[in-house]
């Protein structure tokens, strides 16, 4: 994934320099604002009045994005690699006739991870948006590769921050336990599990993980970033005879968190582990090598939910603050 957190050394609009690997943002508590991984504040409300230096007025645009992650080396731009960010920025520079467009996204997915509900922002000259905004979707459709689409493009409301304003991110993970393997037409978006799965046992184990915890046991920790997250929803449903869908929703995710949680629950579902094992691992709050991080192909970012326009700025400000686990602790 993937689920991806914060990275120090931000470029324009809080995005790391092209080539920097990153985790998913969220309540990661990176100190220092934009210069240390935080997104830069939006242009002034009303379209971005120029400053005293005479800089050209800017406007923040919101992009809604979908992609098949199979042939991408993740979201974040990397030298010599094909990435979602790289393709989108190049396409935007072309259709908007700008020398540089820098995108900041809601969740930096890893290689092979898909998205139907990704959100990103770009700050561009207001005059460019006035001239090109109505045509940008159709023009992007003509220049983007077929495995990435911009499904919406509009001027963002004041205070909008694609990375720090979300209330939650919702992912889905699809797994097949069919004895013959995955339907060939679904092989890019479904993981095959060789043993039969009991979704009831998986849900029993998942219920013990919901809430605010330190998910260090399920995350690849990064220096200066907290692994405390609030897991809002984690549940499994059998949507076809041999197809299961996991729904994972949280305020934010740290690196590998979703795929590690899924790996732990699959071990419960096929009987290799007891239902209380993932909770025991969680309680240790230390990365556990026995937790298998599953492959990316079953994972998709389905939704990023934002508060009402009047709450966007406050939400972004609160998200940037370092978050500590409450003194009361947590139960496994």
XYZ file of C-alpha atoms in Angstrom:
332
model
C 0.000 0.000 0.000
C 0.265 1.711 0.426
C -1.262 3.308 3.196
C 1.542 5.461 3.460
C 2.440 8.146 6.082
C 4.621 11.210 6.250
C 8.011 12.008 4.864
C 10.322 14.813 5.896
C 11.696 17.226 3.334
C 8.641 18.497 1.534
C 8.580 20.150 -1.853
C 5.848 22.414 -3.202
C 2.533 22.181 -1.400
C 4.024 19.810 1.152
C 4.843 17.012 -1.316
C 8.329 15.491 -1.047
C 10.794 16.137 -3.848
C 10.286 13.994 -6.925
C 11.972 10.719 -6.165
C 11.238 10.644 -2.436
C 9.495 7.526 -1.189
C 6.623 8.176 1.171
C 4.046 6.659 3.410
C 0.476 7.749 3.705
C -0.206 11.001 5.487
C -2.627 11.542 8.206
C -2.254 12.244 11.864
C 1.447 11.642 11.704
C 2.546 14.608 13.783
C 5.499 15.707 11.703
C 6.881 18.850 13.342
C 7.766 21.983 11.501
C 4.853 22.462 9.112
C 5.367 22.359 5.350
C 9.110 22.422 5.557
C 9.134 19.128 7.429
C 6.510 17.194 5.554
C 3.351 19.191 6.256
C 1.287 20.489 3.377
C 1.540 24.170 2.667
C -1.489 26.272 3.481
C -3.984 26.922 0.671
C -4.142 30.144 -1.321
C -6.238 32.889 0.148
C -9.992 32.326 0.143
C -11.663 33.676 -2.921
C -9.041 32.549 -5.409
C -5.749 33.759 -4.026
C -5.040 37.442 -3.998
C -1.464 38.279 -4.965
C 0.923 39.232 -2.192
C 2.857 42.449 -1.739
C 5.660 41.139 -3.969
C 3.304 41.111 -6.946
C 3.184 37.305 -7.253
C 0.506 36.018 -9.586
C -2.728 35.095 -7.763
C -3.131 31.354 -7.239
C -6.057 29.021 -6.786
C -6.168 25.535 -5.261
C -7.886 22.866 -7.331
C -9.162 19.509 -6.116
C -8.761 16.443 -8.313
C -10.646 13.165 -7.852
C -8.619 10.287 -9.262
C -8.930 6.585 -10.081
C -6.226 4.205 -11.237
C -5.240 0.599 -11.750
C -2.009 0.419 -9.765
C -0.683 -2.767 -11.372
C 1.863 -1.130 -13.655
C 2.763 1.805 -11.401
C 5.602 2.000 -8.877
C 3.138 3.580 -6.465
C 1.845 7.142 -6.202
C 4.987 9.117 -5.344
C 7.213 10.289 -8.194
C 10.533 8.434 -8.381
C 13.407 8.878 -10.836
C 13.284 6.361 -13.648
C 10.008 4.817 -12.498
C 6.457 5.098 -13.750
C 4.257 6.534 -11.001
C 0.741 7.915 -10.695
C 1.985 11.293 -9.514
C 4.460 11.505 -12.368
C 1.862 10.713 -15.039
C -0.672 13.151 -13.598
C 1.752 16.025 -13.140
C 3.066 15.632 -16.676
C -0.462 15.559 -18.077
C -1.522 18.619 -16.088
C 1.550 20.554 -17.173
C 0.680 19.749 -20.756
C -3.026 20.575 -20.734
C -2.665 23.666 -18.517
C 0.467 24.831 -20.372
C 2.414 25.267 -17.131
C 6.124 24.550 -16.551
C 5.476 22.795 -13.241
C 2.453 21.372 -11.445
C 2.992 19.832 -7.993
C 0.369 17.472 -6.587
C -0.316 16.588 -2.955
C -2.553 13.550 -2.445
C -4.691 12.213 0.379
C -2.894 8.864 0.595
C 0.310 7.812 -1.150
C -0.352 4.281 -2.320
C 2.440 1.773 -2.893
C 3.288 -0.189 -6.017
C 0.409 -2.333 -7.218
C -2.260 -0.704 -5.033
C -5.330 0.660 -6.814
C -7.620 3.614 -6.177
C -11.146 4.573 -7.044
C -11.408 7.463 -4.580
C -7.985 9.122 -4.476
C -7.977 12.908 -3.945
C -5.183 15.358 -4.750
C -4.669 19.088 -4.898
C -2.594 21.489 -6.968
C -2.039 25.217 -6.613
C -2.031 26.886 -10.022
C -2.332 30.443 -11.354
C -5.900 31.686 -11.019
C -5.865 32.997 -14.587
C -4.952 29.526 -15.867
C -7.897 27.962 -14.063
C -10.301 30.608 -15.390
C -9.088 29.968 -18.925
C -8.792 26.174 -18.844
C -10.878 24.851 -15.946
C -13.996 23.944 -17.903
C -11.997 21.917 -20.419
C -9.489 20.251 -18.148
C -11.332 16.931 -17.582
C -11.882 16.216 -21.263
C -8.354 17.290 -22.163
C -6.841 15.113 -19.447
C -8.857 12.151 -20.729
C -7.157 12.639 -24.075
C -3.569 12.638 -22.794
C -3.539 10.372 -19.730
C -2.749 6.654 -20.076
C -5.745 4.357 -19.823
C -4.865 3.079 -16.343
C -5.328 6.451 -14.642
C -8.304 8.830 -14.869
C -9.177 12.187 -13.338
C -12.885 11.865 -12.588
C -13.404 15.330 -11.124
C -11.620 18.689 -11.134
C -12.873 21.780 -9.346
C -11.775 24.775 -7.349
C -11.252 23.747 -3.739
C -13.053 25.595 -0.935
C -11.032 27.758 1.477
C -9.082 25.700 4.009
C -9.081 22.525 1.897
C -6.003 20.348 2.323
C -6.123 17.032 0.481
C -3.652 15.475 2.874
C -4.581 16.841 6.281
C -8.303 17.703 6.054
C -9.799 14.180 5.673
C -12.009 12.701 8.366
C -11.119 9.208 7.202
C -9.793 7.043 4.403
C -11.593 3.852 3.421
C -9.833 0.961 1.736
C -11.166 -2.356 0.477
C -9.244 -5.591 0.167
C -10.522 -8.462 -1.994
C -9.478 -12.068 -1.424
C -10.453 -15.266 -3.211
C -10.280 -18.629 -1.467
C -11.425 -20.565 -4.531
C -9.553 -23.886 -4.823
C -8.862 -23.220 -8.508
C -7.440 -19.733 -7.932
C -8.599 -16.246 -8.938
C -10.910 -15.607 -11.870
C -8.502 -14.538 -14.656
C -10.558 -11.405 -15.275
C -10.060 -10.369 -11.631
C -6.398 -11.315 -11.225
C -5.230 -7.667 -11.075
C -7.557 -6.747 -8.211
C -8.000 -9.914 -6.109
C -5.506 -11.834 -3.961
C -5.661 -15.629 -4.026
C -5.515 -17.373 -0.643
C -4.807 -21.070 -0.958
C -6.834 -22.218 2.064
C -10.555 -21.809 2.839
C -11.338 -18.776 5.002
C -13.813 -18.391 7.847
C -14.982 -14.791 7.758
C -16.722 -15.200 11.109
C -13.395 -15.880 12.836
C -11.821 -12.997 10.933
C -14.513 -10.603 12.131
C -14.160 -11.836 15.697
C -10.460 -11.017 15.589
C -10.993 -7.726 13.736
C -13.396 -6.405 16.366
C -10.569 -6.408 18.922
C -8.483 -4.072 16.765
C -11.039 -1.314 16.223
C -10.450 1.925 18.128
C -7.518 4.207 18.833
C -4.328 2.246 19.396
C -0.632 2.287 18.757
C -0.403 0.150 15.614
C 3.400 -0.141 15.725
C 3.099 -3.935 15.496
C 1.446 -3.576 12.081
C 3.421 -0.639 10.680
C 6.803 0.037 9.199
C 7.814 2.799 11.581
C 9.385 6.008 10.306
C 11.575 8.294 12.374
C 9.562 11.177 13.861
C 6.159 9.743 12.865
C 3.647 8.382 15.333
C 2.028 4.975 14.778
C -1.077 5.894 16.771
C -4.173 5.652 14.590
C -7.919 5.414 15.124
C -9.238 2.370 13.306
C -12.897 3.146 12.682
C -13.992 0.039 10.821
C -12.518 -3.381 10.086
C -14.862 -6.067 8.848
C -15.173 -8.871 6.328
C -18.065 -10.008 4.159
C -18.355 -12.889 1.691
C -19.683 -11.246 -1.461
C -19.590 -14.396 -3.602
C -19.046 -18.099 -3.029
C -15.275 -17.754 -2.970
C -14.790 -13.975 -2.804
C -14.341 -11.960 0.400
C -14.234 -8.200 0.797
C -12.487 -6.558 3.704
C -13.395 -2.969 4.577
C -10.750 -1.003 6.468
C -11.458 2.577 7.519
C -9.341 4.864 9.698
C -8.478 8.488 10.252
C -5.165 7.645 8.550
C -2.847 4.697 8.027
C 0.857 4.189 8.578
C 3.139 2.324 6.198
C 2.048 -1.285 5.504
C -0.731 -1.055 8.106
C -3.641 -2.261 5.959
C -1.752 -5.098 4.299
C -0.305 -6.227 7.646
C -3.735 -6.201 9.297
C -5.143 -8.222 6.409
C -2.263 -10.697 6.681
C -2.915 -11.219 10.375
C -6.638 -11.747 9.836
C -6.084 -14.213 6.989
C -3.975 -16.279 9.393
C -6.977 -16.371 11.732
C -9.411 -17.073 8.916
C -7.592 -20.197 7.721
C -7.063 -21.529 11.245
C -3.317 -20.995 11.606
C -3.867 -18.539 14.465
C -6.437 -18.059 17.225
C -8.880 -15.168 17.076
C -7.139 -13.389 19.949
C -3.714 -13.448 18.282
C -3.949 -10.152 16.319
C -5.036 -8.361 19.504
C -2.106 -9.822 21.401
C 0.258 -8.660 18.661
C -1.317 -5.184 18.760
C -0.841 -4.945 22.518
C 2.899 -5.573 22.219
C 3.212 -2.352 20.150
C 6.380 -3.688 18.487
C 6.781 -4.686 14.851
C 6.126 -8.434 14.712
C 7.922 -10.460 12.042
C 5.266 -13.177 12.277
C 2.715 -10.800 10.702
C 2.741 -11.363 6.960
C 2.267 -8.278 4.777
C 0.047 -9.490 1.932
C 0.404 -8.542 -1.711
C -0.915 -5.194 -3.020
C -3.180 -6.371 -5.828
C -6.243 -6.890 -3.635
C -6.116 -3.395 -2.157
C -7.925 -0.274 -3.348
C -8.395 3.199 -1.864
C -12.155 3.595 -2.239
C -13.015 6.822 -0.417
C -11.514 9.865 1.256
C -14.135 11.690 3.330
C -13.804 15.397 4.174
C -15.807 17.518 6.625
C -18.039 20.403 5.595
C -16.348 23.384 3.972
C -16.516 25.454 7.131
C -14.571 22.797 9.081
C -11.786 22.056 6.587
C -9.138 24.408 7.977
C -9.749 23.410 11.593
C -9.576 19.739 10.680
C -6.254 20.217 8.876
C -4.825 22.116 11.840
C -5.888 19.440 14.311
C -4.520 16.654 12.128
C -1.067 18.208 11.976
C -0.668 18.184 15.725
C 1.383 15.420 17.244
C -0.979 12.832 18.639
C -0.170 10.751 21.663
C -1.961 7.659 22.862
C -4.240 8.632 25.755
C -2.895 7.893 29.232
C -5.684 5.397 29.805
C -3.946 3.077 27.335
C -5.759 0.597 25.160
C -6.924 -2.962 25.266
C -5.958 -5.666 22.802
